[in-house]
Coordinates of C-alpha atoms (C1' of nucleotides) in Angstrom, one line a residue:
Chain M
X1217 CA -2.3 -45.9 5.3
X1218 CA -1.1 -45.5 9.1
X1219 CA -4.0 -45.6 11.6
X1220 CA -1.9 -45.7 14.9
X1221 CA -1.8 -42.5 16.8
X1222 CA -4.4 -43.0 19.7
X1223 CA -2.1 -44.7 22.2
X1224 CA 0.7 -42.3 21.6
X1225 CA -0.8 -40.0 23.6
X1226 CA -1.4 -41.9 26.7
X1227 CA 2.3 -42.0 28.0
X1228 CA 2.7 -38.2 27.1
X1229 CA 0.0 -37.5 29.8
X1230 CA 1.2 -39.7 32.4
X1231 CA 4.6 -37.9 31.9
X1232 CA 3.0 -34.6 33.0
X1233 CA 1.7 -35.6 36.3
X1234 CA 4.6 -37.9 37.3
X1235 CA 7.8 -38.4 35.0
X1236 CA 7.8 -42.4 34.4
X1237 CA 10.8 -44.1 34.6
X1238 CA 11.8 -45.3 31.2
X1239 CA 9.3 -44.8 28.1
X1240 CA 12.0 -44.1 25.9
X1241 CA 10.9 -45.5 22.6
X1242 CA 8.0 -43.2 22.2
X1243 CA 5.9 -42.9 19.2
X1244 CA 7.2 -42.4 15.7
X1245 CA 6.4 -38.5 16.2
X1246 CA 8.3 -38.3 19.3
X1247 CA 11.0 -39.8 17.9
X1248 CA 11.0 -37.6 14.6
X1249 CA 10.8 -34.6 16.7
X1250 CA 13.4 -35.3 19.3
X1251 CA 16.0 -36.0 16.3
X1252 CA 15.6 -32.2 15.4
X1253 CA 14.8 -30.6 18.8
X1254 CA 12.5 -30.1 21.5
X1255 CA 9.6 -32.5 22.2
X1256 CA 6.7 -30.5 23.4
X1257 CA 3.1 -31.5 23.7
X1258 CA 1.6 -29.6 20.7
X1259 CA 4.3 -30.5 18.3
X1260 CA 3.6 -34.3 19.1
X1261 CA -0.2 -34.1 18.7
X1262 CA 0.2 -32.2 15.4
X1263 CA 2.7 -34.4 13.9
X1264 CA 0.7 -37.2 15.1
X1265 CA -2.5 -35.8 13.2
X1266 CA -0.3 -35.6 10.4
X1267 CA 1.0 -38.9 10.1
X1268 CA -2.4 -40.6 11.0
X1269 CA -3.9 -38.7 8.0
X1270 CA -3.5 -40.1 4.4
X1271 CA -4.2 -36.4 3.0
X1272 CA -3.2 -33.1 3.8
X1273 CA -4.8 -31.4 6.4
X1274 CA -5.2 -27.6 6.9
X1275 CA -5.3 -25.8 10.2
X1276 CA -8.8 -26.2 10.9
X1277 CA -8.7 -29.9 10.4
X1278 CA -5.7 -30.1 12.6
X1279 CA -7.8 -28.1 15.3
X1280 CA -10.6 -30.5 15.2
X1281 CA -8.2 -33.7 15.4
X1282 CA -6.6 -32.3 18.5
X1283 CA -9.8 -31.0 20.0
X1284 CA -11.0 -34.8 19.6
X1285 CA -8.1 -35.9 22.0
X1286 CA -9.4 -33.7 24.5
X1287 CA -6.7 -31.4 25.1
X1288 CA -6.5 -27.9 24.6
X1289 CA -4.0 -26.4 22.1
X1290 CA -3.8 -22.8 21.4
X1291 CA -4.2 -21.6 18.0
X1292 CA -1.1 -19.7 18.0
X1293 CA 0.8 -22.6 19.1
X1294 CA -0.5 -25.1 16.6
X1295 CA 0.7 -22.4 13.9
X1296 CA 3.9 -22.2 15.3
X1297 CA 4.5 -25.9 15.6
X1298 CA 3.2 -26.5 12.3
X1299 CA 5.9 -23.8 11.0
X1300 CA 8.5 -25.3 12.9
X1301 CA 7.7 -28.9 11.6
X1302 CA 8.0 -27.5 8.1
X1303 CA 11.1 -25.8 8.8
X1304 CA 12.5 -28.9 10.2
X1305 CA 11.6 -30.8 7.1
X1306 CA 9.2 -32.9 8.9
X1307 CA 6.1 -31.8 7.3
X1308 CA 5.5 -30.0 4.1
X1309 CA 3.3 -27.1 3.5
X1310 CA 1.0 -27.1 0.1
X1311 CA -1.1 -24.2 -1.1
X1312 CA -4.9 -25.3 -1.2
X1313 CA -7.7 -24.1 -3.5
X1314 CA -9.0 -22.1 -0.6
X1315 CA -6.4 -19.6 0.7
X1316 CA -5.7 -22.1 3.7
X1317 CA -2.4 -23.8 3.7
X1318 CA -2.5 -27.6 4.0
X1319 CA 0.3 -29.9 5.7
X1320 CA 1.3 -33.4 5.3
X1321 CA 3.7 -35.6 6.7
X1322 CA 7.1 -35.7 4.6
X1323 CA 7.6 -39.4 3.6
X1324 CA 11.2 -39.4 2.3
X1325 CA 11.8 -40.3 -1.2
X1326 CA 8.2 -40.7 -1.9
X1327 CA 7.4 -38.6 -4.7
X1328 CA 3.5 -38.2 -5.4
X1329 CA 1.4 -36.0 -7.2
X1330 CA -1.5 -33.7 -5.5
X1331 CA -5.1 -33.7 -6.7
X1332 CA -7.1 -30.6 -5.8
X1333 CA -10.7 -31.1 -5.8
X1334 CA -12.4 -27.7 -6.8
X1335 CA -15.8 -29.2 -5.5
X1336 CA -15.2 -30.3 -2.1
X1337 CA -11.6 -28.5 -1.8
X1338 CA -9.7 -31.6 -0.4
X1339 CA -6.4 -32.2 -1.7
X1340 CA -5.7 -36.0 -2.2
X1341 CA -2.2 -37.5 -2.4
X1342 CA -2.0 -39.6 -5.6
X1343 CA 0.5 -42.6 -4.6
X1344 CA 0.2 -44.0 -7.8
X1345 CA 0.9 -41.3 -9.9
X1346 CA 4.4 -41.0 -10.6
X1347 CA 4.8 -38.3 -13.0
X1348 CA 7.7 -38.1 -15.5
X1349 CA 8.6 -34.8 -15.0
X1350 CA 11.3 -33.8 -17.5
X1351 CA 12.2 -30.2 -17.1
X1352 CA 15.0 -28.5 -18.4
X1353 CA 15.3 -25.4 -16.4
X1354 CA 16.8 -22.1 -17.8
X1355 CA 20.5 -21.0 -16.6
X1356 CA 20.5 -19.1 -13.2
X1357 CA 17.4 -21.1 -11.6
X1358 CA 18.0 -23.0 -8.2
X1359 CA 15.3 -25.8 -8.1
X1360 CA 14.6 -26.7 -4.7
X1361 CA 11.2 -28.9 -5.4
X1362 CA 9.0 -30.1 -8.4
X1363 CA 5.2 -30.8 -7.7
X1364 CA 2.5 -31.7 -10.2
X1365 CA -0.7 -30.4 -9.2
X1366 CA -3.7 -31.6 -10.7
X1367 CA -7.2 -30.1 -10.4
X1368 CA -10.7 -31.2 -11.1
X1369 CA -13.2 -33.4 -9.4
X1370 CA -12.5 -36.0 -6.9
X1371 CA -14.0 -39.6 -7.3
X1372 CA -16.9 -38.7 -4.6
X1373 CA -17.7 -35.5 -6.3
X1374 CA -17.6 -36.7 -9.9
X1375 CA -19.7 -39.4 -9.0
X1376 CA -22.2 -36.8 -7.5
X1377 CA -22.2 -35.2 -10.9
X1378 CA -21.9 -31.6 -10.4
X1379 CA -19.2 -29.6 -11.7
Chain C
X1387 CA -12.4 12.7 -10.6
X1388 CA -12.1 10.8 -13.7
X1389 CA -10.2 13.0 -16.1
X1390 CA -7.4 10.6 -17.1
X1391 CA -9.1 7.4 -18.3
X1392 CA -10.5 9.4 -21.4
X1393 CA -7.7 8.8 -23.4
X1394 CA -7.6 5.2 -22.8
X1395 CA -11.5 4.8 -23.4
X1396 CA -11.4 6.9 -26.8
X1397 CA -10.7 4.1 -29.2
X1398 CA -13.5 2.3 -27.3
X1399 CA -15.8 5.3 -28.1
X1400 CA -14.8 5.3 -31.6
X1401 CA -15.4 1.7 -32.1
X1402 CA -19.1 2.3 -30.7
X1403 CA -20.2 5.1 -33.2
X1404 CA -18.6 3.1 -36.3
X1405 CA -17.0 -0.4 -36.0
X1406 CA -13.7 -0.1 -37.8
X1407 CA -13.7 -2.3 -40.9
X1408 CA -9.5 -3.1 -40.9
X1409 CA -8.2 -4.5 -37.5
X1410 CA -10.0 -4.5 -34.2
X1411 CA -9.5 -1.3 -33.3
X1412 CA -10.3 -1.7 -29.7
X1413 CA -7.7 -2.9 -27.4
X1414 CA -7.2 -6.7 -27.2
X1415 CA -8.5 -6.5 -23.3
X1416 CA -11.7 -4.9 -25.1
X1417 CA -12.1 -7.4 -27.8
X1418 CA -11.9 -10.2 -25.1
X1419 CA -14.1 -8.8 -22.7
X1420 CA -16.7 -7.8 -25.0
X1421 CA -17.0 -11.4 -26.4
X1422 CA -17.9 -12.4 -22.7
X1423 CA -20.0 -9.8 -21.4
X1424 CA -20.3 -6.2 -20.5
X1425 CA -17.2 -4.0 -21.0
X1426 CA -16.3 -1.8 -18.0
X1427 CA -13.6 0.6 -16.8
X1428 CA -12.2 -1.9 -14.5
X1429 CA -12.3 -5.0 -16.3
X1430 CA -10.4 -3.4 -19.2
X1431 CA -7.8 -1.9 -16.9
X1432 CA -7.2 -5.3 -14.9
X1433 CA -7.2 -7.1 -18.1
X1434 CA -4.8 -4.6 -19.8
X1435 CA -2.6 -5.2 -16.8
X1436 CA -2.6 -9.0 -16.8
X1437 CA -1.8 -9.0 -20.7
X1438 CA 1.0 -6.5 -20.2
X1439 CA 2.6 -8.5 -17.3
X1440 CA 4.9 -11.3 -18.4
X1441 CA 4.4 -12.9 -15.0
X1442 CA 1.2 -13.5 -12.6
X1443 CA 0.2 -10.7 -10.5
X1444 CA -1.4 -10.9 -7.2
X1445 CA -4.1 -8.2 -6.0
X1446 CA -1.7 -5.7 -4.6
X1447 CA 0.6 -5.7 -7.8
X1448 CA -2.6 -5.0 -10.0
X1449 CA -3.7 -2.2 -7.7
X1450 CA -0.7 -0.7 -8.1
X1451 CA -0.7 -1.0 -11.8
X1452 CA -3.9 0.5 -11.6
X1453 CA -3.0 3.4 -9.4
X1454 CA -0.1 4.1 -11.8
X1455 CA -2.6 5.0 -14.4
X1456 CA -3.8 7.8 -12.3
X1457 CA -7.6 6.1 -12.3
X1458 CA -9.3 4.9 -9.0
X1459 CA -10.6 1.8 -9.0
X1460 CA -12.1 0.4 -5.8
X1461 CA -10.5 -2.6 -3.9
X1462 CA -14.0 -4.6 -4.2
X1463 CA -14.5 -4.1 -7.6
X1464 CA -11.0 -5.2 -8.6
X1465 CA -11.7 -8.4 -6.7
X1466 CA -15.0 -8.9 -8.6
X1467 CA -13.4 -8.1 -11.8
X1468 CA -10.9 -10.9 -11.2
X1469 CA -13.3 -13.3 -10.5
X1470 CA -15.1 -12.5 -13.4
X1471 CA -12.4 -12.9 -15.7
X1472 CA -11.5 -16.3 -14.0
X1473 CA -15.1 -17.2 -14.5
X1474 CA -15.0 -16.3 -18.2
X1475 CA -11.8 -18.3 -18.6
X1476 CA -10.0 -15.2 -19.6
X1477 CA -7.7 -15.2 -16.7
X1478 CA -6.1 -18.1 -14.7
X1479 CA -6.0 -17.8 -10.8
X1480 CA -2.9 -19.6 -9.2
X1481 CA -1.9 -19.9 -5.8
X1482 CA 1.1 -18.3 -4.7
X1483 CA 3.8 -19.1 -2.3
X1484 CA 2.3 -16.4 0.1
X1485 CA -1.2 -16.7 0.6
X1486 CA -2.6 -14.3 -2.1
X1487 CA -3.8 -15.5 -5.4
X1488 CA -1.9 -14.5 -8.5
X1489 CA -3.7 -14.1 -11.9
X1490 CA -2.3 -14.1 -15.6
X1491 CA -4.0 -13.9 -18.8
X1492 CA -4.9 -17.1 -20.3
X1493 CA -2.8 -17.9 -23.6
X1494 CA -4.8 -20.5 -25.4
X1495 CA -2.7 -23.9 -26.2
X1496 CA 0.1 -22.3 -24.2
X1497 CA 1.1 -24.8 -21.5
X1498 CA 3.7 -23.5 -19.3
X1499 CA 5.3 -24.3 -15.9
X1500 CA 5.5 -21.9 -13.2
X1501 CA 8.6 -21.1 -11.1
X1502 CA 7.6 -19.8 -7.5
X1503 CA 10.6 -17.8 -5.9
X1504 CA 10.8 -18.9 -2.5
X1505 CA 13.0 -15.6 -1.4
X1506 CA 11.1 -13.0 -3.3
X1507 CA 7.6 -14.4 -3.7
X1508 CA 7.5 -13.8 -7.3
X1509 CA 5.6 -16.5 -9.7
X1510 CA 7.7 -16.5 -13.1
X1511 CA 6.3 -18.4 -16.0
X1512 CA 8.6 -20.6 -17.9
X1513 CA 7.6 -20.5 -21.1
X1514 CA 10.3 -22.8 -22.5
X1515 CA 9.7 -25.6 -20.1
X1516 CA 7.2 -27.8 -21.6
X1517 CA 6.9 -30.5 -19.1
X1518 CA 6.3 -34.1 -20.1
X1519 CA 3.4 -34.7 -17.8
X1520 CA 2.6 -38.3 -18.2
X1521 CA -0.2 -39.1 -15.9
X1522 CA -2.2 -42.3 -15.2
X1523 CA -5.0 -41.0 -12.9
X1524 CA -6.8 -43.4 -11.2
X1525 CA -10.5 -44.3 -11.7
X1526 CA -13.3 -41.9 -10.9
X1527 CA -11.2 -38.6 -11.0
X1528 CA -12.1 -35.7 -13.4
X1529 CA -8.9 -33.9 -14.6
X1530 CA -9.6 -30.4 -15.2
X1531 CA -6.2 -29.0 -15.5
X1532 CA -2.6 -30.2 -14.7
X1533 CA 0.1 -27.9 -13.8
X1534 CA 3.8 -28.3 -12.9
X1535 CA 4.7 -26.3 -9.7
X1536 CA 8.4 -25.6 -9.4
X1537 CA 9.8 -24.1 -6.1
X1538 CA 13.4 -22.6 -5.6
X1539 CA 15.2 -19.4 -6.1
X1540 CA 15.0 -17.2 -9.4
X1541 CA 17.9 -16.0 -11.2
X1542 CA 18.0 -12.5 -9.5
X1543 CA 17.7 -14.4 -5.9
X1544 CA 20.1 -17.1 -6.8
X1545 CA 22.8 -14.7 -7.7
X1546 CA 22.5 -12.6 -4.7
X1547 CA 23.4 -15.9 -2.8
X1548 CA 20.8 -16.1 0.3
X1549 CA 18.4 -19.0 0.8
Chain K
dG1272 C1' -31.1 10.3 -29.0
dG1273 C1' -33.4 8.9 -24.9
dA1274 C1' -35.4 5.4 -21.5
dC1275 C1' -35.3 1.2 -19.2
dA1276 C1' -33.6 -3.2 -16.8
dA1277 C1' -29.8 -6.1 -15.7
dG1278 C1' -25.4 -5.7 -14.2
dA1279 C1' -21.9 -3.7 -12.4
dT1280 C1' -19.8 -0.4 -9.1
dG1281 C1' -18.3 1.6 -4.3
dC1282 C1' -19.2 1.9 0.2
dT1283 C1' -19.1 -0.1 4.9
dA1284 C1' -18.7 -4.1 7.6
dC1285 C1' -17.5 -8.5 8.5
dA1286 C1' -15.0 -13.2 8.1
dA1287 C1' -10.8 -15.9 7.6
dT1288 C1' -6.2 -17.2 8.0
dG1289 C1' -2.2 -15.9 9.8
dT1290 C1' 1.6 -12.9 12.7
dT1291 C1' 3.7 -10.1 16.4
dG1292 C1' 4.9 -8.9 21.1
dC1293 C1' 5.7 -10.0 25.4
dA1294 C1' 5.1 -12.2 30.2
dA1295 C1' 4.8 -16.8 31.9
dT1296 C1' 5.7 -21.5 31.4
dT1297 C1' 8.1 -25.8 30.1
dC1298 C1' 12.1 -28.7 28.6
dC1299 C1' 16.1 -30.5 29.4
dA1300 C1' 21.3 -30.6 29.9
dT1301 C1' 23.9 -30.1 33.4
Chain B
dA1079 C1' 16.8 -30.5 41.1
dT1080 C1' 17.9 -26.4 38.9
dG1081 C1' 18.7 -22.8 35.4
dG1082 C1' 18.5 -20.6 31.1
dA1083 C1' 16.9 -20.9 26.7
dA1084 C1' 13.1 -22.4 23.9
dT1085 C1' 8.2 -22.7 24.0
dT1086 C1' 3.5 -21.3 24.9
dG1087 C1' -0.7 -18.7 25.8
dC1088 C1' -2.9 -14.7 25.2
dA1089 C1' -4.2 -10.2 23.3
dA1090 C1' -3.9 -7.0 19.5
dC1091 C1' -3.1 -6.6 14.9
dA1092 C1' -2.3 -7.5 9.8
dT1093 C1' -3.6 -9.4 5.2
dT1094 C1' -6.5 -11.0 2.0
dG1095 C1' -11.0 -11.7 0.6
dT1096 C1' -16.5 -11.4 1.1
dA1097 C1' -21.5 -10.0 1.9
dG1098 C1' -25.2 -6.6 1.8
dC1099 C1' -27.4 -2.9 -0.5
dA1100 C1' -28.2 1.8 -2.2
dT1101 C1' -26.6 4.2 -6.5
dC1102 C1' -24.4 4.4 -11.0
dT1103 C1' -23.5 2.2 -15.8
dT1104 C1' -23.9 -0.4 -20.2
dG1105 C1' -26.1 -2.1 -23.8
dT1106 C1' -30.4 -2.5 -25.6
dC1107 C1' -34.7 -1.6 -27.8
dC1108 C1' -37.6 2.1 -29.4

DNA sequence: GGACAAGATGCTACAATGTTGCAATTCCAT
DNA sequence: ATGGAATTGCAACATTGTAGCATCTTGTCC
């Protein structure tokens, strides 16, 4: 659980009106982004959202997060920021049970399964589930990633009884 | 406008007038559908396509299959037929790497992994891959289905070298 | 075989989720 | 501080799927 992100925004806002002398050690998001390319307002804000969330977010949820900060971020720019983060390996794109992509910050060396709730549509990261995936892939395939996808009802929805 | 579908349906017509004693004369698709509800032109055609395919098909590919038979099938009706087949447990809906659903006929008791090719977008069923999925799900979750999703390059695309 | 009611179809709109093209703006290495 | 490339913002478009509703089919009962 990482719930630090609010204060990362203020140095950024200040830097727009007047470049501060030396705020080098910025947020983890800024550091990550700087290591891969240009640091921009929207990229930082989007990655902040992803890092602060303990579950994958779709574009809508991210937009809501950004709106809550009071800044305006263009819809298309957010899509492009997400594309870029995925391309850089900073974020991962996972297919939800609705037809919208969900995104999560990549934790290196941290394998976990995803649980898709059919009732509420959320995707939960099951940190504790380290699946024993023993795959014998036929000749010719080049494996890039293996993921265990679980479907069903999350605790909240299962408790409420419906199916 | 429906000249061509007659031949597909003739065994059906026969079975309606007089149920054949020996084997289930109607196509497997018709039998499956009849066991769950109304047998209609589009449902049969769609399920035939799924049964004939060795890999999951998206709506576009199914539409192409249907068009090849010379019959016309409305876009919306095909969607609804697919929804119905999934609802009845005859077909399964799986999320592709693009944002279109893919569908496959359900083979009972036949677990297999899916390989998503990032290059050509196809989803291949890996019949030989019987993943050892040992999941210890936390309390509260109700598991409905577990699926192993593999991503990378399929043999065709891997051979052609690009990434 | 024929009539009937529930269910399925085929339109046409509409909704949700991205994507493209391009001029204007921003980032950052000089 | 400045210049050029990367990024943004906007509007238009593309893809994939749904909703509403009048009409037609299917399966059943006589």
